[in-house]
Amino acid sequence: MHGGHRLSSQYLGFRTLTPSRLPSKISQNSRRPAWYRTYSTTHSLFCETSRVNFREPYWYKIPVWKDVTEKEFLDYSWQVANTVQGKYKLAKYLYAVLPEHIPYDEDAPETSRHIQTRDMFVQDVLGGISLAPMSIRITPHVMSVIDWTKPLSDPIRRQFIPLRSSFIEDHPMLQLDSLNETGSSPTPGLVHRYHDKALFLAVSVCPVYCRFCTRSYSVGGPTEEVSKKNIFPPTRRRWEPMFKYIEETPQLSDIVVSGGDGYYIPPEHLTSITERLLAIPHIRRIRIASKGLAVCPSRILTPGDEWTQAIIKASAAARQMGKSVALHTHFNHPAEMTWITRLATQKLYEEGVTVRNQTVMLRGVNDNVTTMKTLIRMLADNNIIPYYVYQGDMVSGVEELRTPLSTILEIERHIRGSIAGFATPNFVIDLPGGGGKRLAVSYDTYDRSTGVSTYVVPDMNGGKDKVYEHHDPL
């Protein structure tokens, strides 16, 4: 352990096990990555039949879950009970799932290729956690789609589990609240940056904690690096000043309910929030922001789940009023979508719930044309609107995941025109310091040698335009 005694498989009380292989019809005779092979195998079948016929128990690859039935895995309460939370539970899980000897991985970051054993990997992870701005919480669904035969380069692992050896020193311009959300808050928990839109931060917890979270200053439990002082408890008392501001600000028409994650808003609170907002005459659109569909899709399929029913009812009620309630979710890689995800998205589609997706460009995850194009088409094929692809925010502690602006520009250049326009997302940058979202390609200047780009943002009140800078990784 970084800064302490080392943990072994014997110390953690787990038997050494080797993860089982994927079915041979998927894994053999191909050099494509596992996520691409799985998608290729199932995609044409899914499109031709409009049903999900391939129900691979993908969690069987995890030794400790090899006896879990489909019914159990689909149950949301089982997912919550078996979520891996905290560094010690993660270490136990890693000792159970990793092979004793980790094969050389040419796709891994060069600084991590020296890791050859399970013990080395676990110690590197524990060292990474000690430097990370986000705590550890990962659902069984996410753990099951990671390719544990290639843990050093797996794109899902990179999003949720840090390695000390891959850390890069922060750019001097990085900060925790890179978008200056606290500076745009007329009352705590409400961000009003755009003329007609506000962000309603309902909770501070999520079903998983992404390493690159733009709200690492407030979301999740405290870490060794971040104390998390600005939290947002889900209480009506805290929300009341936020509702009052919205009611007294007629220019607002669009509210994003986020956090944290909308999945962790109690169902009765989700209902009261949407009903209160829909009752305000000038509010026309509500978006519920949740990564839940991407990281724990079985909740949508759990019979009688009250959260799912709450968003379905809110969507229907808004539609009757000529308004809209939509779900905004967050897929970053094709491997995150399984047959369970497809069933969940189909249920929401049949119930009339609009679902849009926001992807974050991340190094080693989706920063190439093939992966991004596959993801966008997969989303569209499952009636999820590909809404945004974001340039990664300039947040502290995840420099290794940031990409230069040139990457998102080049990927958009290859994708735009190759996919139907209504299914092509906007490739955007959320400007540091509170400049808001702009098309990535709309920069005023971009010096690729220094990595500094500038964007000119018109003043909404008729004042002088303001110039915002973005900095590529060093």
Short mmCIF file of C-alpha atoms in Angstrom, two decimals:
data_model
loop_
_atom_site.label_atom_id
_atom_site.label_comp_id
_atom_site.label_asym_id
_atom_site.label_seq_id
_atom_site.Cartn_x
_atom_site.Cartn_y
_atom_site.Cartn_z
CA MET A 1 0.00 0.00 0.00
CA HIS A 2 1.19 3.51 -0.76
CA GLY A 3 2.47 4.88 2.54
CA GLY A 4 1.61 1.76 4.58
CA HIS A 5 1.90 -1.99 4.84
CA ARG A 6 1.39 -4.08 1.75
CA LEU A 7 -1.76 -6.13 1.28
CA SER A 8 -1.55 -9.68 -0.01
CA SER A 9 -4.25 -12.07 -1.17
CA GLN A 10 -3.70 -14.08 1.99
CA TYR A 11 -4.09 -10.97 4.16
CA LEU A 12 -7.36 -10.11 2.45
CA GLY A 13 -8.71 -13.63 2.84
CA PHE A 14 -9.41 -14.30 -0.85
CA ARG A 15 -8.58 -17.45 -2.70
CA THR A 16 -6.44 -16.93 -5.82
CA LEU A 17 -8.65 -17.38 -8.88
CA THR A 18 -8.19 -16.89 -12.60
CA PRO A 19 -10.98 -15.16 -14.51
CA SER A 20 -12.77 -17.32 -17.02
CA ARG A 21 -12.63 -16.52 -20.72
CA LEU A 22 -15.31 -15.11 -22.93
CA PRO A 23 -17.22 -17.60 -25.08
CA SER A 24 -14.96 -18.92 -27.83
CA LYS A 25 -17.24 -17.68 -30.62
CA ILE A 26 -16.45 -14.15 -29.49
CA SER A 27 -12.90 -14.31 -28.23
CA GLN A 28 -11.14 -16.54 -30.76
CA ASN A 29 -9.78 -15.84 -34.23
CA SER A 30 -9.86 -12.07 -33.90
CA ARG A 31 -7.40 -9.35 -33.00
CA ARG A 32 -10.14 -6.81 -32.39
CA PRO A 33 -10.62 -5.59 -28.79
CA ALA A 34 -13.19 -7.53 -26.78
CA TRP A 35 -15.76 -4.72 -26.78
CA TYR A 36 -15.61 -4.47 -30.59
CA ARG A 37 -15.96 -8.22 -31.09
CA THR A 38 -18.95 -8.39 -28.76
CA TYR A 39 -20.61 -5.48 -30.55
CA SER A 40 -19.91 -6.96 -33.99
CA THR A 41 -21.35 -10.32 -32.96
CA THR A 42 -24.58 -8.95 -31.55
CA HIS A 43 -25.20 -5.72 -33.46
CA SER A 44 -26.58 -7.11 -36.72
CA LEU A 45 -28.77 -9.60 -34.86
CA PHE A 46 -30.15 -6.85 -32.65
CA CYS A 47 -30.90 -4.53 -35.56
CA GLU A 48 -32.58 -7.23 -37.66
CA THR A 49 -34.88 -8.55 -34.92
CA SER A 50 -35.40 -5.38 -32.85
CA ARG A 51 -35.01 -7.64 -29.83
CA VAL A 52 -32.13 -8.72 -27.59
CA ASN A 53 -31.54 -12.41 -28.23
CA PHE A 54 -27.98 -12.77 -26.95
CA ARG A 55 -28.17 -12.85 -23.15
CA GLU A 56 -24.57 -13.63 -22.25
CA PRO A 57 -24.09 -13.83 -18.45
CA TYR A 58 -21.08 -11.53 -18.71
CA TRP A 59 -20.67 -11.40 -14.93
CA TYR A 60 -19.63 -15.08 -15.01
CA LYS A 61 -16.15 -13.84 -15.91
CA ILE A 62 -15.90 -12.63 -12.31
CA PRO A 63 -15.00 -15.62 -10.10
CA VAL A 64 -16.87 -14.36 -7.04
CA TRP A 65 -20.04 -13.91 -9.15
CA LYS A 66 -19.84 -17.04 -11.31
CA ASP A 67 -22.80 -18.59 -9.45
CA VAL A 68 -24.98 -15.49 -9.52
CA THR A 69 -28.16 -16.12 -11.49
CA GLU A 70 -29.51 -13.79 -14.14
CA LYS A 71 -32.45 -12.97 -11.88
CA GLU A 72 -30.11 -11.97 -9.04
CA PHE A 73 -27.83 -9.88 -11.26
CA LEU A 74 -30.79 -8.04 -12.74
CA ASP A 75 -32.12 -7.11 -9.31
CA TYR A 76 -31.22 -3.54 -8.32
CA SER A 77 -30.95 -4.38 -4.62
CA TRP A 78 -28.33 -7.04 -5.47
CA GLN A 79 -26.38 -4.48 -7.50
CA VAL A 80 -26.37 -2.02 -4.60
CA ALA A 81 -25.45 -4.68 -2.03
CA ASN A 82 -22.51 -5.86 -4.13
CA THR A 83 -21.18 -2.47 -5.21
CA VAL A 84 -17.44 -2.21 -4.53
CA GLN A 85 -16.85 0.79 -2.29
CA GLY A 86 -13.60 1.93 -0.68
CA LYS A 87 -10.00 0.91 -1.28
CA TYR A 88 -10.01 -2.18 0.93
CA LYS A 89 -13.05 -3.73 -0.75
CA LEU A 90 -11.55 -2.88 -4.10
CA ALA A 91 -8.28 -4.58 -3.14
CA LYS A 92 -10.18 -7.73 -2.11
CA TYR A 93 -12.01 -7.71 -5.42
CA LEU A 94 -8.79 -7.27 -7.39
CA TYR A 95 -7.09 -10.17 -5.64
CA ALA A 96 -10.08 -12.34 -6.54
CA VAL A 97 -10.35 -11.39 -10.20
CA LEU A 98 -6.80 -10.75 -11.42
CA PRO A 99 -4.48 -13.49 -12.65
CA GLU A 100 -1.37 -13.97 -10.55
CA HIS A 101 0.84 -12.93 -13.47
CA ILE A 102 -0.31 -10.03 -15.64
CA PRO A 103 0.68 -10.39 -19.31
CA TYR A 104 2.70 -7.67 -20.99
CA ASP A 105 0.30 -5.17 -22.54
CA GLU A 106 1.62 -3.04 -25.40
CA ASP A 107 -1.53 -0.89 -25.24
CA ALA A 108 -0.86 0.09 -21.62
CA PRO A 109 0.68 3.45 -20.70
CA GLU A 110 4.44 3.09 -20.90
CA THR A 111 4.81 4.05 -17.23
CA SER A 112 2.67 1.06 -16.18
CA ARG A 113 4.09 -1.67 -18.42
CA HIS A 114 6.49 -2.80 -15.71
CA ILE A 115 3.57 -4.21 -13.70
CA GLN A 116 3.80 -7.98 -14.06
CA THR A 117 2.00 -9.44 -11.04
CA ARG A 118 -1.28 -9.11 -9.23
CA ASP A 119 0.47 -7.80 -6.13
CA MET A 120 2.22 -5.08 -8.12
CA PHE A 121 -1.06 -4.04 -9.71
CA VAL A 122 -2.94 -3.85 -6.40
CA GLN A 123 -0.17 -1.83 -4.73
CA ASP A 124 -0.15 0.55 -7.71
CA VAL A 125 -3.92 0.99 -7.43
CA LEU A 126 -3.70 1.74 -3.70
CA GLY A 127 -1.03 4.31 -4.41
CA GLY A 128 -3.24 5.87 -7.09
CA ILE A 129 -6.20 6.08 -4.73
CA SER A 130 -4.08 8.04 -2.25
CA LEU A 131 -3.60 10.75 -4.92
CA ALA A 132 -7.08 10.69 -6.46
CA PRO A 133 -9.68 13.45 -6.00
CA MET A 134 -12.54 10.92 -6.13
CA SER A 135 -13.31 8.04 -3.80
CA ILE A 136 -14.05 4.49 -4.96
CA ARG A 137 -17.53 3.23 -5.75
CA ILE A 138 -18.08 0.84 -8.66
CA THR A 139 -21.16 -1.24 -9.52
CA PRO A 140 -21.06 -4.96 -10.39
CA HIS A 141 -22.15 -4.10 -13.93
CA VAL A 142 -19.08 -1.92 -14.44
CA MET A 143 -16.76 -4.43 -12.78
CA SER A 144 -18.13 -7.14 -15.08
CA VAL A 145 -17.48 -5.31 -18.34
CA ILE A 146 -13.83 -4.62 -17.54
CA ASP A 147 -11.45 -6.95 -19.38
CA TRP A 148 -9.42 -8.25 -16.44
CA THR A 149 -7.02 -10.05 -18.76
CA LYS A 150 -5.78 -6.58 -19.82
CA PRO A 151 -6.28 -4.46 -16.70
CA LEU A 152 -3.49 -2.00 -17.53
CA SER A 153 -5.10 -0.70 -20.72
CA ASP A 154 -8.78 -1.53 -20.31
CA PRO A 155 -10.80 1.64 -21.12
CA ILE A 156 -13.42 1.01 -18.43
CA ARG A 157 -10.85 0.42 -15.70
CA ARG A 158 -9.13 3.69 -16.63
CA GLN A 159 -12.32 5.65 -15.89
CA PHE A 160 -12.85 4.35 -12.35
CA ILE A 161 -9.67 2.78 -10.92
CA PRO A 162 -6.48 4.88 -10.76
CA LEU A 163 -2.90 3.63 -11.11
CA ARG A 164 -0.16 5.53 -9.30
CA SER A 165 2.33 4.76 -12.07
CA SER A 166 0.18 6.47 -14.72
CA PHE A 167 -0.33 9.73 -12.81
CA ILE A 168 0.94 12.87 -14.54
CA GLU A 169 1.67 16.09 -12.70
CA ASP A 170 -1.18 18.58 -12.98
CA HIS A 171 -1.00 21.45 -15.40
CA PRO A 172 -0.52 24.62 -13.29
CA MET A 173 -3.87 25.96 -14.58
CA LEU A 174 -5.91 22.98 -13.33
CA GLN A 175 -8.25 23.32 -10.35
CA LEU A 176 -10.97 21.32 -8.62
CA ASP A 177 -13.89 23.62 -9.51
CA SER A 178 -12.59 24.26 -13.00
CA LEU A 179 -15.92 25.64 -14.28
CA ASN A 180 -16.29 28.06 -11.35
CA GLU A 181 -19.71 26.68 -10.50
CA THR A 182 -19.57 28.05 -6.97
CA GLY A 183 -18.98 31.51 -8.43
CA SER A 184 -22.14 31.20 -10.55
CA SER A 185 -24.42 30.13 -7.69
CA PRO A 186 -27.01 32.69 -6.54
CA THR A 187 -27.88 30.26 -3.73
CA PRO A 188 -25.94 27.15 -2.65
CA GLY A 189 -26.64 24.18 -4.89
CA LEU A 190 -28.07 26.18 -7.81
CA VAL A 191 -25.81 27.20 -10.70
CA HIS A 192 -27.20 29.92 -12.98
CA ARG A 193 -24.69 30.59 -15.74
CA TYR A 194 -26.80 30.58 -18.91
CA HIS A 195 -29.58 33.12 -19.45
CA ASP A 196 -32.46 30.60 -19.60
CA LYS A 197 -30.99 27.51 -17.89
CA ALA A 198 -30.02 26.61 -14.33
CA LEU A 199 -28.37 23.59 -12.73
CA PHE A 200 -30.18 22.14 -9.69
CA LEU A 201 -27.67 20.11 -7.63
CA ALA A 202 -29.95 17.78 -5.72
CA VAL A 203 -27.48 15.28 -4.22
CA SER A 204 -23.73 14.72 -3.75
CA VAL A 205 -23.58 10.95 -4.28
CA CYS A 206 -23.53 8.68 -7.33
CA PRO A 207 -23.84 4.95 -8.10
CA VAL A 208 -20.21 5.12 -9.30
CA TYR A 209 -17.49 7.73 -8.92
CA CYS A 210 -15.78 8.73 -12.15
CA ARG A 211 -12.14 9.70 -11.70
CA PHE A 212 -12.57 12.73 -13.98
CA CYS A 213 -15.69 14.16 -12.33
CA THR A 214 -16.04 17.89 -12.93
CA ARG A 215 -17.53 18.21 -9.42
CA SER A 216 -14.75 16.42 -7.59
CA TYR A 217 -14.80 19.43 -5.25
CA SER A 218 -18.13 18.25 -3.78
CA VAL A 219 -19.21 14.81 -5.04
CA GLY A 220 -18.53 11.59 -3.15
CA GLY A 221 -16.79 10.94 0.14
CA PRO A 222 -13.64 12.78 1.23
CA THR A 223 -10.30 11.51 -0.04
CA GLU A 224 -6.72 11.97 1.10
CA GLU A 225 -6.49 14.86 -1.38
CA VAL A 226 -9.94 16.50 -1.20
CA SER A 227 -12.04 17.20 1.90
CA LYS A 228 -15.39 17.71 0.03
CA LYS A 229 -16.71 20.62 2.05
CA ASN A 230 -19.38 21.80 -0.39
CA ILE A 231 -21.82 18.88 -0.26
CA PHE A 232 -25.46 18.88 -1.33
CA PRO A 233 -27.67 16.77 0.97
CA PRO A 234 -31.04 15.74 -0.52
CA THR A 235 -33.29 17.72 1.82
CA ARG A 236 -36.33 19.84 1.12
CA ARG A 237 -35.01 22.51 3.48
CA ARG A 238 -31.90 22.96 1.34
CA TRP A 239 -33.90 22.87 -1.88
CA GLU A 240 -36.46 25.52 -0.87
CA PRO A 241 -34.22 28.57 -1.58
CA MET A 242 -33.34 26.98 -4.93
CA PHE A 243 -37.02 26.58 -5.85
CA LYS A 244 -37.74 30.13 -4.72
CA TYR A 245 -34.99 31.55 -6.93
CA ILE A 246 -36.28 29.59 -9.93
CA GLU A 247 -39.86 30.75 -9.31
CA GLU A 248 -38.73 34.38 -9.06
CA THR A 249 -36.55 34.27 -12.19
CA PRO A 250 -38.91 34.24 -15.22
CA GLN A 251 -36.08 34.16 -17.75
CA LEU A 252 -35.41 30.54 -16.75
CA SER A 253 -37.09 27.89 -18.88
CA ASP A 254 -34.71 24.92 -18.61
CA ILE A 255 -33.61 23.15 -15.41
CA VAL A 256 -31.01 20.38 -15.19
CA VAL A 257 -31.47 18.25 -12.06
CA SER A 258 -28.12 16.71 -11.25
CA GLY A 259 -25.66 16.34 -8.40
CA GLY A 260 -24.15 13.85 -7.78
CA ASP A 261 -26.40 11.62 -9.78
CA GLY A 262 -30.14 11.66 -10.30
CA TYR A 263 -30.20 7.88 -9.72
CA TYR A 264 -29.58 8.58 -6.04
CA ILE A 265 -32.42 11.06 -5.62
CA PRO A 266 -35.02 9.15 -3.57
CA PRO A 267 -38.05 8.38 -5.80
CA GLU A 268 -40.47 10.42 -3.71
CA HIS A 269 -38.07 13.38 -3.87
CA LEU A 270 -37.65 12.98 -7.63
CA THR A 271 -41.42 13.16 -7.96
CA SER A 272 -41.70 16.23 -5.72
CA ILE A 273 -38.87 18.02 -7.57
CA THR A 274 -40.34 17.41 -11.03
CA GLU A 275 -43.87 18.28 -9.90
CA ARG A 276 -42.71 21.51 -8.28
CA LEU A 277 -40.72 22.54 -11.35
CA LEU A 278 -43.46 21.59 -13.82
CA ALA A 279 -45.90 23.72 -11.84
CA ILE A 280 -43.81 26.83 -12.52
CA PRO A 281 -45.30 28.41 -15.68
CA HIS A 282 -42.01 29.59 -17.21
CA ILE A 283 -40.22 26.24 -16.79
CA ARG A 284 -40.63 24.30 -20.04
CA ARG A 285 -37.88 21.69 -19.94
CA ILE A 286 -36.41 19.51 -17.17
CA ARG A 287 -33.44 17.22 -17.61
CA ILE A 288 -32.62 14.51 -15.07
CA ALA A 289 -28.88 13.88 -15.25
CA SER A 290 -27.87 10.32 -14.38
CA LYS A 291 -25.13 7.91 -15.37
CA GLY A 292 -27.29 5.13 -13.94
CA LEU A 293 -28.36 3.76 -17.32
CA ALA A 294 -24.71 3.27 -18.25
CA VAL A 295 -23.43 1.84 -14.97
CA CYS A 296 -26.43 0.06 -13.40
CA PRO A 297 -29.05 -0.49 -16.15
CA SER A 298 -30.76 -3.35 -14.32
CA ARG A 299 -32.54 -0.85 -12.08
CA ILE A 300 -34.70 0.19 -15.03
CA LEU A 301 -35.71 -3.48 -15.45
CA THR A 302 -36.31 -4.27 -11.77
CA PRO A 303 -40.07 -4.89 -11.39
CA GLY A 304 -41.77 -2.16 -9.40
CA ASP A 305 -38.68 0.04 -9.07
CA GLU A 306 -40.07 3.34 -7.80
CA TRP A 307 -37.33 5.55 -9.26
CA THR A 308 -37.98 4.20 -12.75
CA GLN A 309 -41.71 4.70 -12.33
CA ALA A 310 -41.11 8.24 -11.09
CA ILE A 311 -39.22 9.33 -14.20
CA ILE A 312 -41.70 7.58 -16.52
CA LYS A 313 -44.62 9.35 -14.81
CA ALA A 314 -42.81 12.69 -14.83
CA SER A 315 -42.12 12.36 -18.55
CA ALA A 316 -45.76 11.53 -19.26
CA ALA A 317 -47.06 14.38 -17.06
CA ALA A 318 -44.78 16.89 -18.76
CA ARG A 319 -45.86 15.69 -22.20
CA GLN A 320 -49.51 16.28 -21.31
CA MET A 321 -48.60 19.85 -20.29
CA GLY A 322 -46.73 20.48 -23.53
CA LYS A 323 -43.44 20.43 -21.60
CA SER A 324 -40.65 17.86 -21.40
CA VAL A 325 -38.78 15.79 -18.84
CA ALA A 326 -35.81 13.94 -20.33
CA LEU A 327 -33.10 11.65 -19.00
CA HIS A 328 -29.52 12.71 -19.75
CA THR A 329 -27.08 9.86 -19.36
CA HIS A 330 -23.34 9.30 -19.81
CA PHE A 331 -21.79 6.51 -21.90
CA ASN A 332 -18.11 6.86 -22.77
CA HIS A 333 -17.28 3.53 -24.42
CA PRO A 334 -19.12 0.80 -26.38
CA ALA A 335 -18.16 -1.88 -23.83
CA GLU A 336 -20.41 -0.20 -21.28
CA MET A 337 -23.50 -1.25 -23.23
CA THR A 338 -24.63 -4.85 -22.73
CA TRP A 339 -27.84 -6.72 -23.50
CA ILE A 340 -29.17 -5.55 -20.14
CA THR A 341 -28.54 -1.95 -21.18
CA ARG A 342 -30.39 -2.52 -24.44
CA LEU A 343 -33.39 -3.96 -22.65
CA ALA A 344 -33.41 -0.98 -20.27
CA THR A 345 -33.19 1.57 -23.07
CA GLN A 346 -35.94 -0.22 -24.97
CA LYS A 347 -38.20 -0.05 -21.92
CA LEU A 348 -37.64 3.69 -21.56
CA TYR A 349 -38.22 4.16 -25.29
CA GLU A 350 -41.51 2.24 -25.18
CA GLU A 351 -42.58 4.32 -22.17
CA GLY A 352 -41.92 7.54 -24.10
CA VAL A 353 -38.93 8.75 -22.07
CA THR A 354 -36.49 10.83 -24.11
CA VAL A 355 -32.89 9.79 -23.41
CA ARG A 356 -29.87 11.84 -24.49
CA ASN A 357 -26.19 11.03 -23.99
CA GLN A 358 -23.20 13.16 -23.05
CA THR A 359 -19.76 11.63 -23.62
CA VAL A 360 -16.45 12.90 -22.27
CA MET A 361 -13.35 12.61 -24.46
CA LEU A 362 -10.76 10.67 -22.45
CA ARG A 363 -7.25 9.55 -23.33
CA GLY A 364 -6.98 5.78 -23.65
CA VAL A 365 -10.76 5.40 -23.49
CA ASN A 366 -12.41 6.88 -26.58
CA ASP A 367 -9.85 9.22 -28.16
CA ASN A 368 -9.87 7.54 -31.57
CA VAL A 369 -12.27 7.63 -34.51
CA THR A 370 -13.21 3.93 -34.49
CA THR A 371 -14.25 3.83 -30.83
CA MET A 372 -16.12 7.14 -30.93
CA LYS A 373 -17.93 6.33 -34.15
CA THR A 374 -18.95 2.90 -32.85
CA LEU A 375 -20.23 4.45 -29.62
CA ILE A 376 -22.27 7.10 -31.41
CA ARG A 377 -23.89 4.58 -33.75
CA MET A 378 -24.58 2.19 -30.88
CA LEU A 379 -26.33 4.95 -28.95
CA ALA A 380 -28.44 5.97 -31.94
CA ASP A 381 -29.36 2.34 -32.70
CA ASN A 382 -30.74 2.09 -29.16
CA ASN A 383 -32.77 5.32 -29.40
CA ILE A 384 -30.40 7.31 -27.22
CA ILE A 385 -29.75 10.71 -28.75
CA PRO A 386 -25.98 11.40 -29.03
CA TYR A 387 -26.13 14.93 -27.64
CA TYR A 388 -22.62 16.08 -26.65
CA VAL A 389 -19.03 14.93 -26.80
CA TYR A 390 -17.14 17.03 -24.27
CA GLN A 391 -13.52 18.00 -24.20
CA GLY A 392 -12.36 16.74 -20.78
CA ASP A 393 -12.56 19.48 -18.16
CA MET A 394 -9.42 20.99 -16.65
CA VAL A 395 -9.90 19.33 -13.24
CA SER A 396 -7.09 18.38 -10.90
CA GLY A 397 -5.80 14.86 -10.40
CA VAL A 398 -6.61 13.26 -13.76
CA GLU A 399 -4.13 14.83 -16.17
CA GLU A 400 -3.38 11.43 -17.72
CA LEU A 401 -6.98 11.27 -19.02
CA ARG A 402 -7.07 14.70 -20.64
CA THR A 403 -6.54 15.03 -24.38
CA PRO A 404 -5.30 18.03 -26.38
CA LEU A 405 -7.92 20.10 -28.18
CA SER A 406 -6.50 18.83 -31.47
CA THR A 407 -7.80 15.33 -30.68
CA ILE A 408 -11.48 16.29 -30.43
CA LEU A 409 -11.12 18.47 -33.54
CA GLU A 410 -9.62 15.62 -35.55
CA ILE A 411 -12.20 13.07 -34.39
CA GLU A 412 -15.08 15.39 -35.25
CA ARG A 413 -13.53 16.01 -38.68
CA HIS A 414 -13.67 12.29 -39.44
CA ILE A 415 -17.09 11.63 -37.93
CA ARG A 416 -19.14 14.60 -39.12
CA GLY A 417 -20.66 13.66 -42.46
CA SER A 418 -20.19 9.92 -41.93
CA ILE A 419 -23.21 9.59 -39.61
CA ALA A 420 -26.68 11.07 -40.13
CA GLY A 421 -26.76 14.67 -38.95
CA PHE A 422 -29.51 14.17 -36.36
CA ALA A 423 -27.43 11.33 -34.82
CA THR A 424 -24.17 13.29 -34.75
CA PRO A 425 -23.36 14.91 -31.40
CA ASN A 426 -22.00 18.40 -30.90
CA PHE A 427 -18.31 18.29 -30.03
CA VAL A 428 -17.97 20.93 -27.33
CA ILE A 429 -15.72 22.44 -24.71
CA ASP A 430 -16.99 23.71 -21.36
CA LEU A 431 -14.71 26.68 -20.89
CA PRO A 432 -12.72 26.85 -17.65
CA GLY A 433 -13.59 29.71 -15.37
CA GLY A 434 -17.29 29.71 -16.21
CA GLY A 435 -17.29 30.58 -19.90
CA GLY A 436 -19.90 27.95 -20.68
CA LYS A 437 -20.16 25.49 -23.53
CA ARG A 438 -18.86 26.37 -26.98
CA LEU A 439 -18.32 24.26 -30.07
CA ALA A 440 -14.76 22.97 -29.84
CA VAL A 441 -14.10 24.05 -33.42
CA SER A 442 -15.20 27.65 -32.67
CA TYR A 443 -11.91 28.67 -31.04
CA ASP A 444 -10.59 32.12 -31.84
CA THR A 445 -6.93 31.09 -31.65
CA TYR A 446 -5.15 27.78 -31.08
CA ASP A 447 -1.36 27.51 -30.80
CA ARG A 448 -0.66 23.79 -30.98
CA SER A 449 2.96 24.28 -29.97
CA THR A 450 2.01 25.82 -26.62
CA GLY A 451 -1.34 24.04 -26.30
CA VAL A 452 -3.15 27.30 -25.53
CA SER A 453 -6.48 28.03 -27.22
CA THR A 454 -8.76 31.04 -26.76
CA TYR A 455 -12.52 31.40 -27.11
CA VAL A 456 -14.36 34.72 -27.32
CA VAL A 457 -17.71 34.66 -25.52
CA PRO A 458 -20.21 37.49 -26.14
CA ASP A 459 -21.53 39.18 -23.02
CA MET A 460 -25.22 38.35 -22.51
CA ASN A 461 -25.94 41.83 -21.10
CA GLY A 462 -24.44 43.82 -23.96
CA GLY A 463 -21.08 44.43 -22.29
CA LYS A 464 -17.63 43.59 -23.59
CA ASP A 465 -16.91 40.16 -24.96
CA LYS A 466 -14.79 37.98 -22.68
CA VAL A 467 -11.85 35.82 -23.68
CA TYR A 468 -11.40 32.40 -22.05
CA GLU A 469 -8.30 30.22 -22.30
CA HIS A 470 -8.03 26.47 -22.50
CA HIS A 471 -4.76 24.63 -21.92
CA ASP A 472 -3.79 21.27 -23.43
CA PRO A 473 -2.03 18.74 -21.19
CA LEU A 474 1.68 19.47 -20.79
#
